[in-house]
Amino acid sequence: MSKRWKKVMALGLAAVLCMLPACGKANTSGTAGTEGGGSAAAEENQGAGGNEGISEDSPYRDKGFDLSKHEDVVMYAIGDRPEDMDMVLEKLNGEYLEPWLNTTLDMKFLSWSDVQTKYSLLLAGGEKVDLMYTSSWCNYNSEAGKGAFKELTPEFLQTYLPYSYEIQAPESWDQVMISGKIFAIPKNYAVFNNYNMIAVRKDLMEKHGIGEINSWDTMKEALITLAEKETQNGIYANGQRGNAEFADHVWWQHIEAEPLASGFDFMYFTHGEEKLPDWGKDVFYKYTAPECLELYMEMAELAKKNVWSPNKINDTSDAQTNFESGKTASFIWNSTIVSAGENLEKAGIGTYEIFDVTPNTKAQRGSYADDTIAIPNASKTPERAALVLDCLKGFPEVNNLVVGGIEGVHYEMTDDGKRKLGEAADRYGWGNWAWGITGKDSPQLYSDDPRSSMMDEMCTAKEYTPVASGFTFDKKNVEAELAVITSIVQEYGASFNIGLFGDETEAKYQEFIGKLEEAGLSKVMEECRVQYEAFCERKGQE
């Protein structure tokens, strides 16, 4: 992002935050005992609280916090618990949290299979939860709407995040706002996770005389050629799956369209510009746009050419694993394609190359709302929980420990400040769970292969930050309609994505659109329009 935009976003954030209501004094453990806002307020209040319970070298000393009582903070993350989690926690608590904050952190994990059924129950069931992973795709809007998450006012954020608040990307606060209020603390490291490229078996391209892939059409031609030549050898050209819309992402890049609100299907044509889109001319609902039918017709054509397995509708295999094991000749996704290609070559199966299918389309970093940490309203120690999160995010040595494990065990640092895999890397993978905590200065993985940084370099060269990236949608007024619409999309979407309807694609599409309209799509779009125009007014642009 350019310095000019950082300044604009910072000023815009300040204006928005000034309009938010201030919270009153808190009296729980960890309280600063002040009604002033910001890190500066904590500094001005030095000496208002004692230093009992914390070490002489604690960075939280003389900040006005009452840390005399020991507290246990429980944090929930999504996914599988790392094998060496207890080892990392022992070091984290023993060297940082206990001496600095008189606090112990306990990490608990909610498995992927339990997220849909147990996430809400966990927040409502009375179990101790002080910090909770949430996201635009993982219950942030819905749980905030139900009152499960504490509203985080400017005063609270600036006071109880004395170190991490100062280094937080200003635009990140905009992206987690719901109706002008903040209910979660966003990550401070956004990557190009929504920009997709394609990794293709280079050895097979050379074998069949396939040239450079630099557009949607050349990608199609390459995939069809690979299907014609390699399907008989047990290798499908691509591993497109109905429940993982790989080609879908590239298609919308191809026509220069971006999601308007993270986690929803509102989209807009960017025209390669950062300015706010015109609602009447540029904004549309993804599945009712003519371009969506065009995509589905393309999918039907590729399916007819046997580009992927005809049994994909029931396939639960992982597309990345299929590419790495040589079962497919290409893999479309974000920077994950690099590690997939490396694993392919390490296995001695073939070689790979990365291609940007949309070289003239600008790249936007993913939303900061994609990974956040909330403080549940049920937490009895929200201030102490915030201080723990501040410690995890505000100090590089602590951040690296939580995100990557123990240096010399789980990772090694090189002389040029990059990291290599340690002997025990498989027991605590870097960034495997701490998505909402990773810092922007986190050391990059060392590689002597230029392809490892190729995708990031290409995206950085054409990076832009649309003003609309700060728009968030609050679904509470149309929750019932969205629930029905989501079920309809799930009913038809997978079949469209793999071209299963064949020659009946257009007829099925019209049937699909009719059901969406009957479910109340127009009401949902009107609600989006109202909220978007309010956002534009706050931004000072119509």
Coordinates of N, CA, C and O in Angstrom, one line a residue, residues 169-300:
A169 N -2.3 -2.0 11.5 CA -2.6 -1.3 10.3 C -3.9 -0.5 10.5 O -5.0 -1.1 10.8
P170 N -3.9 0.8 10.2 CA -5.1 1.6 10.4 C -6.3 1.1 9.7 O -7.4 1.1 10.2
E171 N -6.1 0.6 8.4 CA -7.3 0.2 7.6 C -7.9 -1.1 8.2 O -9.1 -1.4 7.8
S172 N -7.2 -1.8 9.0 CA -7.7 -3.1 9.5 C -8.9 -2.8 10.4 O -9.9 -3.7 10.5
W173 N -9.0 -1.7 11.2 CA -10.1 -1.5 12.0 C -11.4 -1.2 11.2 O -12.5 -1.7 11.6
D174 N -11.3 -0.5 10.1 CA -12.4 -0.3 9.2 C -13.0 -1.6 8.8 O -14.2 -1.8 8.6
Q175 N -12.1 -2.6 8.5 CA -12.6 -3.8 7.9 C -13.3 -4.8 8.8 O -13.9 -5.7 8.4
V176 N -13.1 -4.5 10.1 CA -13.8 -5.4 11.1 C -15.0 -4.7 11.7 O -15.7 -5.3 12.6
M177 N -15.3 -3.5 11.3 CA -16.4 -2.7 11.8 C -17.7 -3.3 11.4 O -17.9 -3.7 10.2
I178 N -18.7 -3.4 12.3 CA -20.1 -3.8 11.9 C -21.0 -2.7 12.4 O -21.1 -2.4 13.6
S179 N -21.6 -2.0 11.4 CA -22.4 -0.9 11.7 C -21.7 0.2 12.6 O -22.2 0.7 13.5
G180 N -20.4 0.4 12.3 CA -19.6 1.4 12.9 C -19.0 1.0 14.3 O -18.4 1.8 15.0
K181 N -19.2 -0.3 14.6 CA -18.7 -0.8 15.9 C -17.7 -1.9 15.7 O -17.8 -2.7 14.7
I182 N -16.8 -2.1 16.6 CA -15.7 -3.1 16.5 C -16.0 -4.2 17.6 O -16.2 -3.9 18.8
F183 N -15.9 -5.5 17.2 CA -16.2 -6.6 18.1 C -15.0 -7.6 18.1 O -15.1 -8.6 18.7
A184 N -14.0 -7.3 17.3 CA -12.8 -8.3 17.3 C -11.6 -7.5 16.9 O -11.6 -6.4 16.3
I185 N -10.4 -8.0 17.3 CA -9.1 -7.4 17.1 C -8.5 -8.2 15.8 O -8.3 -9.4 15.9
P186 N -8.4 -7.5 14.7 CA -7.9 -8.1 13.5 C -6.4 -8.5 13.5 O -5.6 -7.9 14.3
K187 N -6.1 -9.3 12.6 CA -4.7 -9.7 12.4 C -4.0 -8.4 11.9 O -4.6 -7.4 11.4
N188 N -2.7 -8.4 11.9 CA -1.9 -7.3 11.4 C -1.0 -7.6 10.3 O 0.0 -7.0 10.0
Y189 N -1.4 -8.7 9.6 CA -0.6 -9.1 8.4 C -1.5 -9.7 7.4 O -2.1 -10.8 7.5
A190 N -1.7 -8.9 6.3 CA -2.6 -9.3 5.2 C -1.8 -9.8 4.0 O -0.9 -9.1 3.6
V191 N -2.2 -10.9 3.5 CA -1.5 -11.4 2.3 C -2.4 -11.5 1.1 O -3.6 -11.2 1.2
F192 N -1.9 -11.9 0.0 CA -2.7 -12.0 -1.2 C -3.4 -13.3 -1.3 O -3.3 -14.1 -2.3
N193 N -4.1 -13.6 -0.2 CA -4.7 -15.0 -0.2 C -6.0 -15.1 -1.1 O -6.4 -16.2 -1.3
N194 N -6.5 -14.0 -1.6 CA -7.6 -14.1 -2.5 C -7.3 -14.0 -4.0 O -8.1 -14.0 -4.8
Y195 N -6.0 -13.8 -4.3 CA -5.5 -13.7 -5.6 C -5.0 -15.1 -6.1 O -4.1 -15.6 -5.4
N196 N -5.6 -15.6 -7.1 CA -5.2 -17.0 -7.5 C -4.4 -17.0 -8.8 O -4.6 -16.2 -9.7
M197 N -3.5 -18.0 -8.8 CA -2.7 -18.3 -10.0 C -2.8 -19.8 -10.2 O -3.5 -20.5 -9.5
I198 N -2.2 -20.3 -11.2 CA -2.2 -21.7 -11.5 C -0.8 -22.3 -11.6 O 0.1 -21.8 -12.2
A199 N -0.7 -23.5 -10.9 CA 0.6 -24.3 -11.0 C 0.3 -25.4 -12.0 O -0.7 -26.1 -11.8
V200 N 1.2 -25.6 -13.0 CA 1.0 -26.6 -14.0 C 2.2 -27.5 -14.1 O 3.4 -27.0 -13.9
R201 N 2.1 -28.8 -14.3 CA 3.2 -29.7 -14.5 C 4.0 -29.2 -15.8 O 3.6 -29.4 -16.9
K202 N 5.1 -28.7 -15.5 CA 6.0 -28.1 -16.6 C 6.5 -29.3 -17.5 O 6.6 -29.1 -18.7
D203 N 6.8 -30.4 -16.9 CA 7.3 -31.5 -17.7 C 6.3 -32.0 -18.7 O 6.6 -32.4 -19.8
L204 N 5.0 -31.9 -18.3 CA 3.9 -32.4 -19.2 C 3.6 -31.3 -20.3 O 3.3 -31.6 -21.4
M205 N 3.8 -30.0 -19.9 CA 3.7 -28.9 -20.9 C 4.7 -29.1 -22.0 O 4.4 -29.0 -23.2
E206 N 6.0 -29.4 -21.6 CA 7.0 -29.5 -22.5 C 6.8 -30.8 -23.4 O 7.1 -30.8 -24.6
K207 N 6.3 -31.8 -22.8 CA 6.1 -33.1 -23.5 C 5.0 -32.9 -24.6 O 5.2 -33.5 -25.7
H208 N 4.0 -32.0 -24.4 CA 3.0 -31.9 -25.4 C 3.0 -30.5 -26.1 O 2.1 -30.1 -26.8
G209 N 4.1 -29.8 -25.9 CA 4.3 -28.5 -26.7 C 3.3 -27.4 -26.3 O 2.9 -26.6 -27.1
I210 N 3.0 -27.4 -25.0 CA 2.1 -26.3 -24.6 C 2.9 -25.1 -24.2 O 3.9 -25.1 -23.5
G211 N 2.5 -23.9 -24.8 CA 3.2 -22.7 -24.6 C 2.8 -22.0 -23.3 O 2.2 -22.5 -22.4
E212 N 3.2 -20.7 -23.2 CA 3.0 -19.9 -22.0 C 1.5 -19.7 -21.7 O 0.7 -19.6 -22.6
I213 N 1.1 -19.8 -20.5 CA -0.3 -19.5 -20.0 C -0.3 -18.2 -19.4 O 0.3 -17.9 -18.4
N214 N -1.1 -17.3 -20.0 CA -1.1 -15.9 -19.6 C -2.5 -15.3 -19.7 O -2.7 -14.0 -19.6
S215 N -3.5 -16.1 -19.8 CA -4.9 -15.6 -19.9 C -5.9 -16.7 -19.6 O -5.5 -17.9 -19.5
W216 N -7.1 -16.4 -19.4 CA -8.2 -17.4 -19.2 C -8.2 -18.4 -20.4 O -8.3 -19.6 -20.2
D217 N -8.2 -17.8 -21.6 CA -8.3 -18.7 -22.8 C -7.1 -19.6 -23.0 O -7.3 -20.8 -23.3
T218 N -5.9 -19.1 -22.7 CA -4.7 -20.0 -22.9 C -4.7 -21.0 -21.8 O -4.2 -22.1 -22.0
M219 N -5.2 -20.7 -20.6 CA -5.3 -21.7 -19.6 C -6.3 -22.8 -20.0 O -6.0 -24.0 -19.8
K220 N -7.4 -22.4 -20.6 CA -8.4 -23.4 -21.1 C -7.8 -24.3 -22.1 O -7.9 -25.5 -22.0
E221 N -7.1 -23.7 -23.0 CA -6.5 -24.5 -24.1 C -5.5 -25.5 -23.6 O -5.4 -26.7 -24.0
A222 N -4.7 -25.0 -22.6 CA -3.7 -25.9 -22.0 C -4.3 -27.1 -21.2 O -3.9 -28.2 -21.4
L223 N -5.4 -26.8 -20.5 CA -6.1 -27.8 -19.7 C -6.8 -28.9 -20.7 O -6.7 -30.1 -20.4
I224 N -7.3 -28.4 -21.8 CA -8.0 -29.3 -22.7 C -6.9 -30.2 -23.4 O -7.1 -31.4 -23.6
T225 N -5.8 -29.6 -23.7 CA -4.7 -30.4 -24.3 C -4.2 -31.5 -23.4 O -4.0 -32.6 -23.7
L226 N -4.0 -31.1 -22.1 CA -3.6 -32.1 -21.1 C -4.6 -33.2 -20.9 O -4.3 -34.3 -20.7
A227 N -5.9 -32.8 -21.0 CA -7.0 -33.8 -20.8 C -6.9 -34.8 -22.0 O -7.1 -36.0 -21.8
E228 N -6.7 -34.3 -23.2 CA -6.7 -35.1 -24.4 C -5.5 -36.1 -24.3 O -5.6 -37.2 -24.8
K229 N -4.4 -35.6 -23.8 CA -3.1 -36.4 -23.9 C -2.8 -37.3 -22.6 O -2.2 -38.3 -22.7
E230 N -3.3 -36.8 -21.4 CA -2.9 -37.5 -20.2 C -4.0 -38.2 -19.4 O -3.7 -39.0 -18.6
T231 N -5.3 -38.0 -19.8 CA -6.3 -38.7 -19.1 C -6.2 -40.2 -19.2 O -6.4 -41.0 -18.2
Q232 N -5.7 -40.7 -20.4 CA -5.5 -42.1 -20.6 C -4.4 -42.7 -19.8 O -4.3 -43.9 -19.6
N233 N -3.5 -41.8 -19.3 CA -2.4 -42.2 -18.4 C -2.8 -42.1 -16.9 O -1.9 -42.2 -16.0
G234 N -4.1 -41.8 -16.6 CA -4.5 -41.7 -15.3 C -4.3 -40.4 -14.6 O -4.4 -40.2 -13.4
I235 N -4.0 -39.4 -15.4 CA -3.7 -38.0 -14.9 C -4.8 -37.1 -15.5 O -4.9 -36.9 -16.7
Y236 N -5.6 -36.5 -14.6 CA -6.6 -35.5 -15.0 C -5.9 -34.1 -15.1 O -5.0 -33.8 -14.4
A237 N -6.4 -33.3 -16.0 CA -5.8 -32.0 -16.2 C -5.9 -31.1 -15.0 O -5.0 -30.3 -14.7
N238 N -7.0 -31.2 -14.3 CA -7.2 -30.4 -13.1 C -8.1 -31.1 -12.1 O -8.8 -32.1 -12.4
G239 N -8.0 -30.6 -10.9 CA -8.7 -31.3 -9.8 C -9.9 -30.5 -9.3 O -10.2 -30.5 -8.1
Q240 N -10.5 -29.7 -10.2 CA -11.7 -28.9 -9.8 C -12.7 -29.7 -9.0 O -13.1 -30.8 -9.4
R241 N -13.1 -29.2 -7.8 CA -14.1 -29.8 -7.0 C -15.3 -28.9 -6.8 O -15.2 -27.7 -6.8
G242 N -16.4 -29.6 -6.7 CA -17.7 -28.8 -6.5 C -17.7 -28.0 -5.2 O -18.3 -26.9 -5.2
N243 N -17.1 -28.5 -4.2 CA -17.1 -27.8 -2.9 C -15.9 -26.9 -2.7 O -15.7 -26.4 -1.6
A244 N -15.1 -26.7 -3.7 CA -13.9 -25.8 -3.6 C -13.8 -25.1 -4.9 O -13.3 -25.7 -5.9
E245 N -14.3 -23.9 -5.0 CA -14.4 -23.2 -6.3 C -13.1 -22.6 -6.8 O -12.9 -21.4 -6.8
F246 N -12.2 -23.5 -7.2 CA -10.9 -23.0 -7.6 C -11.0 -22.1 -8.8 O -10.5 -21.0 -8.8
A247 N -11.6 -22.6 -9.9 CA -11.6 -21.8 -11.1 C -12.5 -20.6 -11.0 O -12.3 -19.6 -11.6
D248 N -13.4 -20.6 -10.0 CA -14.3 -19.5 -9.7 C -13.5 -18.3 -9.4 O -13.8 -17.2 -9.9
H249 N -12.5 -18.4 -8.6 CA -11.7 -17.2 -8.2 C -11.0 -16.6 -9.4 O -11.0 -15.3 -9.6
V250 N -10.4 -17.4 -10.2 CA -9.7 -16.9 -11.4 C -10.7 -16.2 -12.4 O -10.3 -15.2 -13.0
W251 N -11.9 -16.8 -12.5 CA -12.8 -16.2 -13.4 C -13.2 -14.7 -13.0 O -13.2 -13.9 -13.9
W252 N -13.4 -14.5 -11.8 CA -13.8 -13.1 -11.4 C -12.6 -12.2 -11.5 O -12.7 -11.0 -11.7
Q253 N -11.4 -12.7 -11.2 CA -10.2 -11.9 -11.5 C -10.2 -11.5 -13.0 O -9.8 -10.4 -13.4
H254 N -10.5 -12.5 -13.8 CA -10.5 -12.4 -15.3 C -11.4 -11.2 -15.8 O -11.0 -10.5 -16.7
I255 N -12.5 -11.0 -15.1 CA -13.4 -9.9 -15.5 C -13.3 -8.7 -14.6 O -14.1 -7.8 -14.6
E256 N -12.3 -8.7 -13.7 CA -12.0 -7.6 -12.8 C -13.1 -7.3 -11.9 O -13.7 -6.2 -11.9
A257 N -13.5 -8.3 -11.1 CA -14.6 -8.1 -10.1 C -14.1 -8.6 -8.8 O -13.3 -9.6 -8.7
E258 N -14.5 -7.9 -7.7 CA -14.0 -8.2 -6.4 C -15.3 -8.4 -5.5 O -16.3 -7.7 -5.7
P259 N -15.2 -9.1 -4.4 CA -16.3 -9.2 -3.4 C -16.4 -7.8 -2.7 O -15.4 -7.1 -2.4
L260 N -17.6 -7.4 -2.6 CA -17.9 -6.1 -1.9 C -17.8 -6.2 -0.4 O -17.3 -5.2 0.3
A261 N -18.2 -7.3 0.2 CA -18.1 -7.5 1.6 C -17.6 -8.9 1.9 O -18.2 -9.9 1.4
S262 N -16.6 -9.0 2.6 CA -16.0 -10.3 2.9 C -17.0 -11.2 3.6 O -17.7 -10.9 4.5
G263 N -17.1 -12.5 3.1 CA -18.0 -13.4 3.6 C -19.4 -13.5 3.0 O -20.2 -14.3 3.3
F264 N -19.6 -12.6 2.0 CA -20.9 -12.5 1.3 C -20.7 -12.6 -0.2 O -19.6 -12.4 -0.7
D265 N -21.8 -12.7 -1.0 CA -21.7 -12.8 -2.4 C -22.0 -11.6 -3.2 O -22.4 -11.6 -4.3
F266 N -21.9 -10.4 -2.5 CA -22.1 -9.1 -3.2 C -20.7 -8.8 -3.9 O -19.7 -9.0 -3.3
M267 N -20.8 -8.4 -5.1 CA -19.5 -8.1 -5.9 C -19.6 -6.8 -6.6 O -20.7 -6.2 -6.7
Y268 N -18.5 -6.4 -7.1 CA -18.5 -5.1 -7.9 C -17.4 -5.2 -8.9 O -16.3 -5.8 -8.7
F269 N -17.6 -4.5 -10.0 CA -16.5 -4.3 -11.1 C -15.6 -3.2 -10.6 O -16.0 -2.1 -10.3
T270 N -14.3 -3.5 -10.5 CA -13.3 -2.6 -10.0 C -12.8 -1.6 -11.0 O -12.4 -0.5 -10.7
H271 N -12.8 -2.0 -12.3 CA -12.2 -1.1 -13.4 C -10.7 -0.8 -13.1 O -10.2 0.1 -13.6
G272 N -10.1 -1.6 -12.2 CA -8.8 -1.4 -11.8 C -8.5 -0.2 -11.0 O -7.4 0.3 -10.9
E273 N -9.6 0.3 -10.4 CA -9.5 1.6 -9.6 C -9.7 1.4 -8.1 O -10.5 0.5 -7.8
E274 N -9.2 2.3 -7.3 CA -9.4 2.2 -5.9 C -10.6 2.9 -5.4 O -11.1 2.6 -4.3
K275 N -11.2 3.8 -6.2 CA -12.3 4.6 -5.7 C -13.6 3.7 -5.5 O -13.7 2.6 -6.0
L276 N -14.5 4.2 -4.7 CA -15.7 3.5 -4.4 C -16.5 3.2 -5.6 O -16.7 4.1 -6.4
P277 N -17.0 2.0 -5.8 CA -17.8 1.7 -7.0 C -19.2 2.3 -6.9 O -19.8 2.6 -5.8
D278 N -19.8 2.6 -8.1 CA -21.1 3.1 -8.2 C -22.1 2.0 -8.0 O -22.1 1.0 -8.7
W279 N -23.0 2.1 -7.0 CA -24.0 1.0 -6.7 C -24.8 0.6 -8.0 O -24.9 -0.6 -8.3
G280 N -25.3 1.6 -8.7 CA -26.2 1.3 -9.8 C -25.5 0.7 -11.0 O -26.0 -0.1 -11.8
K281 N -24.2 1.0 -11.2 CA -23.4 0.6 -12.4 C -22.5 -0.6 -12.1 O -22.3 -1.4 -13.0
D282 N -21.9 -0.7 -10.9 CA -20.9 -1.6 -10.7 C -21.2 -2.8 -9.7 O -20.5 -3.8 -9.8
V283 N -22.1 -2.6 -8.8 CA -22.4 -3.6 -7.8 C -23.4 -4.6 -8.3 O -24.4 -4.2 -9.0
F284 N -23.2 -5.9 -8.0 CA -24.1 -6.9 -8.4 C -24.1 -8.1 -7.5 O -23.1 -8.2 -6.7
Y285 N -25.1 -9.0 -7.6 CA -25.1 -10.2 -6.8 C -24.4 -11.3 -7.7 O -24.8 -11.5 -8.8
K286 N -23.5 -11.9 -7.1 CA -22.6 -12.9 -7.9 C -23.3 -13.8 -8.8 O -23.0 -14.0 -9.9
Y287 N -24.3 -14.5 -8.2 CA -25.0 -15.6 -9.0 C -26.0 -15.2 -10.0 O -26.4 -16.0 -10.8
T288 N -26.4 -13.9 -9.9 CA -27.4 -13.5 -10.9 C -26.8 -12.7 -12.0 O -27.5 -12.3 -13.0
A289 N -25.5 -12.4 -12.0 CA -24.8 -11.7 -13.1 C -24.7 -12.5 -14.3 O -24.5 -13.8 -14.2
P290 N -24.9 -11.9 -15.5 CA -24.7 -12.7 -16.8 C -23.3 -13.4 -16.8 O -23.2 -14.5 -17.4
E291 N -22.3 -12.8 -16.2 CA -21.0 -13.3 -16.2 C -20.9 -14.7 -15.5 O -20.1 -15.5 -15.7
C292 N -21.8 -14.8 -14.5 CA -21.9 -16.1 -13.8 C -22.4 -17.2 -14.7 O -21.8 -18.3 -14.6
L293 N -23.4 -17.0 -15.4 CA -23.9 -18.0 -16.4 C -22.8 -18.3 -17.4 O -22.6 -19.5 -17.7
E294 N -22.0 -17.3 -17.8 CA -20.9 -17.5 -18.7 C -19.9 -18.4 -18.1 O -19.4 -19.3 -18.8
L295 N -19.6 -18.2 -16.9 CA -18.6 -19.1 -16.2 C -19.1 -20.5 -16.1 O -18.4 -21.5 -16.4
Y296 N -20.4 -20.7 -15.8 CA -21.0 -22.1 -15.7 C -21.0 -22.8 -17.1 O -20.8 -24.0 -17.1
M297 N -21.2 -22.0 -18.1 CA -21.1 -22.6 -19.5 C -19.7 -23.1 -19.8 O -19.5 -24.1 -20.4
E298 N -18.7 -22.3 -19.3 CA -17.3 -22.6 -19.5 C -17.0 -23.9 -18.7 O -16.3 -24.8 -19.2
M299 N -17.5 -24.0 -17.5 CA -17.3 -25.2 -16.7 C -17.9 -26.5 -17.4 O -17.3 -27.5 -17.3
A300 N -19.1 -26.3 -17.9 CA -19.8 -27.4 -18.6 C -18.9 -27.9 -19.8 O -18.8 -29.1 -20.1

